[in-house]
mmCIF file of C-alpha atoms in Angstrom:
data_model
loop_
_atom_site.group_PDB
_atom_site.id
_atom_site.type_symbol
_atom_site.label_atom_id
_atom_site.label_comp_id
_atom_site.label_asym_id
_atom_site.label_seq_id
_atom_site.Cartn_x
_atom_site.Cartn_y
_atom_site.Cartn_z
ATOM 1 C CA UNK A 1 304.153 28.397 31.570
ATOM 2 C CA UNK A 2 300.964 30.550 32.485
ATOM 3 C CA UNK A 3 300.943 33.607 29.980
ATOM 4 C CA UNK A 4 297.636 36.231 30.573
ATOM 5 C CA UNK A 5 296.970 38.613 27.905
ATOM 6 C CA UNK A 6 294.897 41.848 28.864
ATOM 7 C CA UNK A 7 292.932 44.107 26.746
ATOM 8 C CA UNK A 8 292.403 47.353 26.169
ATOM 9 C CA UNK A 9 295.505 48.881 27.111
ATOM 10 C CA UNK A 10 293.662 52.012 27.649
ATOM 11 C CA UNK A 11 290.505 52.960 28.081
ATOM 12 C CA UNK A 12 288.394 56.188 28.731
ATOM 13 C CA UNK A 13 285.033 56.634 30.027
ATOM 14 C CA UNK A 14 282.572 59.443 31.003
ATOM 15 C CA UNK A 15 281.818 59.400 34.880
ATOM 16 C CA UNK A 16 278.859 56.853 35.417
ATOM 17 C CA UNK A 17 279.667 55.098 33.121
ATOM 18 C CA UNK A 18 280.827 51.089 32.936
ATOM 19 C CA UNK A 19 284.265 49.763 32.089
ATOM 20 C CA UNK A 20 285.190 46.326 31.435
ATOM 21 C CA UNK A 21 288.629 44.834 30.987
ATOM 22 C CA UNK A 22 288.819 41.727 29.671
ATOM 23 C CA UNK A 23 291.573 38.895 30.368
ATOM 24 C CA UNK A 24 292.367 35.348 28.729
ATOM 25 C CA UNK A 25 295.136 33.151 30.246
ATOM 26 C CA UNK A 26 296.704 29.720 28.981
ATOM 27 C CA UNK A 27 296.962 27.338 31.559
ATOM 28 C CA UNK A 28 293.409 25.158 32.069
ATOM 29 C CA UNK A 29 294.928 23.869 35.561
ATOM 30 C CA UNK A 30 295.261 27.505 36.885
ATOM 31 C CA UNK A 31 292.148 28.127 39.528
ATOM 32 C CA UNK A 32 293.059 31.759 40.894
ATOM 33 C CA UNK A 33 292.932 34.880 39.092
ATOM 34 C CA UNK A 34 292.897 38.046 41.309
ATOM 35 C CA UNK A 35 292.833 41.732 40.216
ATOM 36 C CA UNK A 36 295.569 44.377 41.201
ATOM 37 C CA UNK A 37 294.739 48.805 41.191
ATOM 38 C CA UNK A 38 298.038 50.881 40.828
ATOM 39 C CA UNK A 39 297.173 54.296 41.298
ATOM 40 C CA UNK A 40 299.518 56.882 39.578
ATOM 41 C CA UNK A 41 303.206 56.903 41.709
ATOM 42 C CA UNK A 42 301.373 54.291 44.333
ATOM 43 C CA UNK A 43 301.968 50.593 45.124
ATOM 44 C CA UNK A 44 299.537 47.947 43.314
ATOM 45 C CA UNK A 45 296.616 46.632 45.767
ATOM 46 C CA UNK A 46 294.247 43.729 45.627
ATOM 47 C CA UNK A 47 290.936 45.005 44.525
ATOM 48 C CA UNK A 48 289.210 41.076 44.382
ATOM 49 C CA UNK A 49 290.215 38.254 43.105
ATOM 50 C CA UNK A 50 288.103 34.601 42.291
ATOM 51 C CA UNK A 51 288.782 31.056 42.406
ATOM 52 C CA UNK A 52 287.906 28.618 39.507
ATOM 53 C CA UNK A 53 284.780 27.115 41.839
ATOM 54 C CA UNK A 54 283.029 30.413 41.415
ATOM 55 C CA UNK A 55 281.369 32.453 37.779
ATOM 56 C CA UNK A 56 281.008 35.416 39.445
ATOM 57 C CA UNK A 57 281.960 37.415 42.434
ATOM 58 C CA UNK A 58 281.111 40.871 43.986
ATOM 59 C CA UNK A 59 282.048 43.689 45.851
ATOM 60 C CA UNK A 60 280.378 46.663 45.965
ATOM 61 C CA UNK A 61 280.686 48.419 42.457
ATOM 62 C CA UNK A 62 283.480 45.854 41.103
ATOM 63 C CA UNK A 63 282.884 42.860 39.668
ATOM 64 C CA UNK A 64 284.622 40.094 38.284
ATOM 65 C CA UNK A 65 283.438 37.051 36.362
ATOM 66 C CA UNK A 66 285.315 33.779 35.187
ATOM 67 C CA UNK A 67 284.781 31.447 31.735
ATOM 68 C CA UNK A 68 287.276 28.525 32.723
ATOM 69 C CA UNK A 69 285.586 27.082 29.631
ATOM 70 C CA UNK A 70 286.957 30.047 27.409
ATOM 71 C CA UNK A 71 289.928 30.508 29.337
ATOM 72 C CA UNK A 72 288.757 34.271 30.210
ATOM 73 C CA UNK A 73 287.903 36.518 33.061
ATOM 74 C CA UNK A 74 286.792 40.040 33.592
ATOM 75 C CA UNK A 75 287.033 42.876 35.496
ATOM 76 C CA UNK A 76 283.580 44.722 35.864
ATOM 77 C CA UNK A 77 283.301 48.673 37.423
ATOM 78 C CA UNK A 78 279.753 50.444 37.158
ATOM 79 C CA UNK A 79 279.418 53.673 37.744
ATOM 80 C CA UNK A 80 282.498 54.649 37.639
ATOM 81 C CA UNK A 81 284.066 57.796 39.534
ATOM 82 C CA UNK A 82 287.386 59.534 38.601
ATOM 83 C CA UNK A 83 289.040 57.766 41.517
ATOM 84 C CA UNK A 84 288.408 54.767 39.929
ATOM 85 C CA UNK A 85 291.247 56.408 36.967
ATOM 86 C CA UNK A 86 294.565 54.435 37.780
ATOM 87 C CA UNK A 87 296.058 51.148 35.734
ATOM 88 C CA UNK A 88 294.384 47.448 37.001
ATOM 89 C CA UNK A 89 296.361 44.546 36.124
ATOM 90 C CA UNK A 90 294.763 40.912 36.304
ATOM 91 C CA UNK A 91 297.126 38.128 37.095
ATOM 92 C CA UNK A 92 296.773 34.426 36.456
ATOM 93 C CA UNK A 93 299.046 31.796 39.050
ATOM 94 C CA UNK A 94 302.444 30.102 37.539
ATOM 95 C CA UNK A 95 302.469 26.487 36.343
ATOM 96 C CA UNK A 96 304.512 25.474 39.939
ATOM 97 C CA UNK A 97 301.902 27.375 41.885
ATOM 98 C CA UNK A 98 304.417 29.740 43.406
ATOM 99 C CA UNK A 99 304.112 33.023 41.785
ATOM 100 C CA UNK A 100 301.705 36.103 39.964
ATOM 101 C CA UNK A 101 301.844 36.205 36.606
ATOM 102 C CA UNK A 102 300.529 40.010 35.251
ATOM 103 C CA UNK A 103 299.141 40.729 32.165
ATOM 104 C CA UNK A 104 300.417 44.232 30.821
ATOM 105 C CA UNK A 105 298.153 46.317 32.822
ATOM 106 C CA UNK A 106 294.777 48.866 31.863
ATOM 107 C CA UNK A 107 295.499 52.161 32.267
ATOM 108 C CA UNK A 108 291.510 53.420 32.748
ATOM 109 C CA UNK A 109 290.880 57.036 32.770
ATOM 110 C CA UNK A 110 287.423 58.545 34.017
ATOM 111 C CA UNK A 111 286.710 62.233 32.755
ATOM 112 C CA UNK A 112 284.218 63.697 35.037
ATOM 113 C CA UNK B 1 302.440 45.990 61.316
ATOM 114 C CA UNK B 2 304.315 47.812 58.922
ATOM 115 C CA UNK B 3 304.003 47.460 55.466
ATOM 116 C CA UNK B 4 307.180 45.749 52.607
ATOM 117 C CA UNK B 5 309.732 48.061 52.885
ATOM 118 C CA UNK B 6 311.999 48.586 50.008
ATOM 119 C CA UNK B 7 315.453 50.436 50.043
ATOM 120 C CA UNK B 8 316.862 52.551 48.375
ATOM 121 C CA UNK B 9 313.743 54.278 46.883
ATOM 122 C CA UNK B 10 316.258 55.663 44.119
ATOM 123 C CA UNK B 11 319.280 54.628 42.545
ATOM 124 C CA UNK B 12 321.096 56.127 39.284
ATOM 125 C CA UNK B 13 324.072 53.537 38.006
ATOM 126 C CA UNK B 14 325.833 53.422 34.995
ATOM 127 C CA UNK B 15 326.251 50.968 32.077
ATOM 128 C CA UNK B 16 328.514 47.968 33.441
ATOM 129 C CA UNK B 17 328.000 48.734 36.797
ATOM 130 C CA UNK B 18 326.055 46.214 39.666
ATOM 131 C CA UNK B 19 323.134 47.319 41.592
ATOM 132 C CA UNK B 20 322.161 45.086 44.668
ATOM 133 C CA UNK B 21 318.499 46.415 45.968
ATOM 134 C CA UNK B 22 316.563 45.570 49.451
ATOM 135 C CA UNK B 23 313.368 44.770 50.751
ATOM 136 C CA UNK B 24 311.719 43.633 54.378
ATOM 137 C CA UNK B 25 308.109 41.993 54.021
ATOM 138 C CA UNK B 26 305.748 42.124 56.335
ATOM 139 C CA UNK B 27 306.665 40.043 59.854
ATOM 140 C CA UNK B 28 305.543 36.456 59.459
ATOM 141 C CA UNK B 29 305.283 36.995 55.896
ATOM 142 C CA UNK B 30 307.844 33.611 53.886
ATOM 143 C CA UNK B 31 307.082 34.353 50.763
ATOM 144 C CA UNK B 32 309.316 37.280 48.975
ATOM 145 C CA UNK B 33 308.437 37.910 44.888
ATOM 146 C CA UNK B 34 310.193 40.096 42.834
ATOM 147 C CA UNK B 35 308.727 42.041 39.440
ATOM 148 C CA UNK B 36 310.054 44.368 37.056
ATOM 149 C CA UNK B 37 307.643 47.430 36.343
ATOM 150 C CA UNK B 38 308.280 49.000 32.734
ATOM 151 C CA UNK B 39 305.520 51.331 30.654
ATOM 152 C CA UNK B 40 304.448 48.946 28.389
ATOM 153 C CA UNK B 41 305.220 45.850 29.613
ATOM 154 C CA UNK B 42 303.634 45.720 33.393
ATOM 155 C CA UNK B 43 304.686 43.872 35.750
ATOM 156 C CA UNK B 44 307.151 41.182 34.691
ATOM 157 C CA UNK B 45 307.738 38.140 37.428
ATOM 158 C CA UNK B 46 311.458 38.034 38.028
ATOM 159 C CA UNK B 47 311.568 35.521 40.905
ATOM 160 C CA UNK B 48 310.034 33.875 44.134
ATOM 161 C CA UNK B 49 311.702 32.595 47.203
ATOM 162 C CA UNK B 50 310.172 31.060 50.245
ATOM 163 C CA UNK B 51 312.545 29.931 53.531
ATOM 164 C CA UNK B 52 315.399 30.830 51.737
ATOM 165 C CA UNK B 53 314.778 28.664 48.574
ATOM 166 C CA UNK B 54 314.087 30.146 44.788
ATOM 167 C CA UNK B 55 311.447 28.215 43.814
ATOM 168 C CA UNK B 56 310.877 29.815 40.579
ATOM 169 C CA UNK B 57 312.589 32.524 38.195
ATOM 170 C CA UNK B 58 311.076 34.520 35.070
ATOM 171 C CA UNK B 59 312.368 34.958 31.701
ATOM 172 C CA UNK B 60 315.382 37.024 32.674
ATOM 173 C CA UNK B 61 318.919 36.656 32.154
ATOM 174 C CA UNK B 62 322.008 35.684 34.623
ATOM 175 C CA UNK B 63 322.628 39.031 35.210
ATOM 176 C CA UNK B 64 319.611 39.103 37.524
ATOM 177 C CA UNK B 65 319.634 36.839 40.893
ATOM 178 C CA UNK B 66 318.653 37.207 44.225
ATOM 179 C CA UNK B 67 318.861 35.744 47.590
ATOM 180 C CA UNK B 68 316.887 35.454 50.722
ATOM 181 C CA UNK B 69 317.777 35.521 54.064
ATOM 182 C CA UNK B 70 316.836 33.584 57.295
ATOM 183 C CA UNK B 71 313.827 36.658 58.927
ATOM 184 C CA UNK B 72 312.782 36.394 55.202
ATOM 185 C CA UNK B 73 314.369 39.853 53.840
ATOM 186 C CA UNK B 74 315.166 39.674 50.634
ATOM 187 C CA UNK B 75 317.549 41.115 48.310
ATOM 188 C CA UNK B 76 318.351 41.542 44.164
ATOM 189 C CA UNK B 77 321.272 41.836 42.364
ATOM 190 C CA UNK B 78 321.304 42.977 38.720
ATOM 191 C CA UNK B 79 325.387 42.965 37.542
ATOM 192 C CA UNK B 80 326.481 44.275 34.311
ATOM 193 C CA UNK B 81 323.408 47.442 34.254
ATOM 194 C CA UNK B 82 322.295 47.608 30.580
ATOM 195 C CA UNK B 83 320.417 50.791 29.456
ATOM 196 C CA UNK B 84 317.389 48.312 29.191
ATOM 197 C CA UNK B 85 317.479 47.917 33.156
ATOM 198 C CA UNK B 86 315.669 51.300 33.849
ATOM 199 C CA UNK B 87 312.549 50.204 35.753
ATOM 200 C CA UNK B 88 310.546 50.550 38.359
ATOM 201 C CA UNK B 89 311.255 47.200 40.947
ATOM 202 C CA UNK B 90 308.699 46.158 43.161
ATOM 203 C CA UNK B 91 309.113 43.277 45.625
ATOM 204 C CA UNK B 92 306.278 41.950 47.289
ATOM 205 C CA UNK B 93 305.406 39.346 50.109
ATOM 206 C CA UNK B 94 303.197 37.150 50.829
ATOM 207 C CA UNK B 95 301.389 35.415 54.459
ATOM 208 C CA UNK B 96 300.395 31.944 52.548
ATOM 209 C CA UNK B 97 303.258 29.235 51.637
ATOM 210 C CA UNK B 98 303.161 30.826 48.295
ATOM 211 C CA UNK B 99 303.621 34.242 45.719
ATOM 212 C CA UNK B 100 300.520 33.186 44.390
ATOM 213 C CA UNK B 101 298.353 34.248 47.426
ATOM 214 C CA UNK B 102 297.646 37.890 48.304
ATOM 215 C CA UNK B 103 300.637 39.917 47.864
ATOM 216 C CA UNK B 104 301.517 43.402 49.638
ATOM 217 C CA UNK B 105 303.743 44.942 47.236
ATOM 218 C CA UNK B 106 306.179 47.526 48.453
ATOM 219 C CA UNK B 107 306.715 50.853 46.855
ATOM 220 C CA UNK B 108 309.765 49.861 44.792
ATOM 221 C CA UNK B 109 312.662 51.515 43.763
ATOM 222 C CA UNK B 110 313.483 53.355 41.011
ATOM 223 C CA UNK B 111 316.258 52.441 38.799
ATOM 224 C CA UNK B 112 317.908 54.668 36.081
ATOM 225 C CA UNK B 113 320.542 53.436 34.402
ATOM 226 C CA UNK B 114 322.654 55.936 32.232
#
């Protein structure tokens, strides 16, 4: 079945700075891989998400880009803010099509 | 339109005992999905149903199993609480024919088992 491994763990940046988190998943047929915020004691949200017809995608100061060739994607935040500080997860779709599967989560912190 | 609704938000069991926990999607919404939430480990897919069917199921044991019901609500049982239970367990729904669409996850509930 799908399996997505996420990396850092953790990771701490200055305020303005960039932060990248970096995802590879197994399954070459999968062709959705969205991105998930949990803020501390909150529910996780869709922050954006990409199809496998598209490199790169958009919104605002997030980012995501997609190497179906290398099996990776990656989460992209510039000038980041301490709101931004909460854990992001990046999920990859199950073999039947039917479910999320998570990687283990980022836990970014941004020190103002 | 209100938001997944999970009950109870916290429950404290004991070793051997059976936990069954609760949670309304969003009207219209077929799809209910289940994860376990533990530091460490994220969030672990435990199952998905759609009109009543399991169409999938994660890497758990027997002890966990589920069921959902005819307006879509959807609930989990976990028999036979092991100390290793303690998590956080969101359920979340979803408005496309599958879990792998947009979910709205609810704000789980807390389970401690002692």
């Amino acid at each position: 079945g799908e399996n997505v491994e996420q990396h850092p763990s953790t990771l701490s940046v200055q305020e303005g700075d960039s932060a990248v988190i970096k995802c590879t998943y197994s399954d070459s047929a999968s062709n959705y891989f969205p991105w998930y915020k949990q803020e501390l004691g909150k529910r996780p949200q869709l922050i954006i998400d990409i199809r496998s017809n598209v490199g790169e995608k958009k919104d605002q100061r997030i980012a995501v880009t997609l190497n179906k060739t290398a099996k990776h994607f990656s989460l992209h935040i510039t000038e980041t803010q301490p709101e931004d500080s909460a854990v992001y997860f990046c999920a990859g779709v199950n073999q039947a099509g039917t479910a999320l599967i998570f990687g283990k989560g980022t836990t970014l912190s941004v020190s103002s | 339109k209100a938001g997944v609704t999970q009950t109870p938000r916290y429950l404290i069991k004991t070793r051997g005992q059976q936990v069954t926990l609760s949670c309304s999607p969003i009207s219209g919404h077929r799809s209910v999905s289940w994860y376990q939430q533990t530091p460490g480990q994220g969030l672990q897919f435990l199952f998905e149903y759609f009109s009543e069917t399991q169409r999938n199921k994660g890497n758990f044991p027997g002890r966990f199993s589920g069921r959902q019901f005819s307006n879509s609500r959807s609930e989990m049982n976990v028999s036979t609480l092991e100390l290793g239970d303690s998590a956080l367990y969101l359920c979340a729904s979803s408005g496309g024919q599958s879990g792998s669409e947009k979910l709205f996850f609810g704000s789980g509930t807390q389970l401690s088992v002692l």
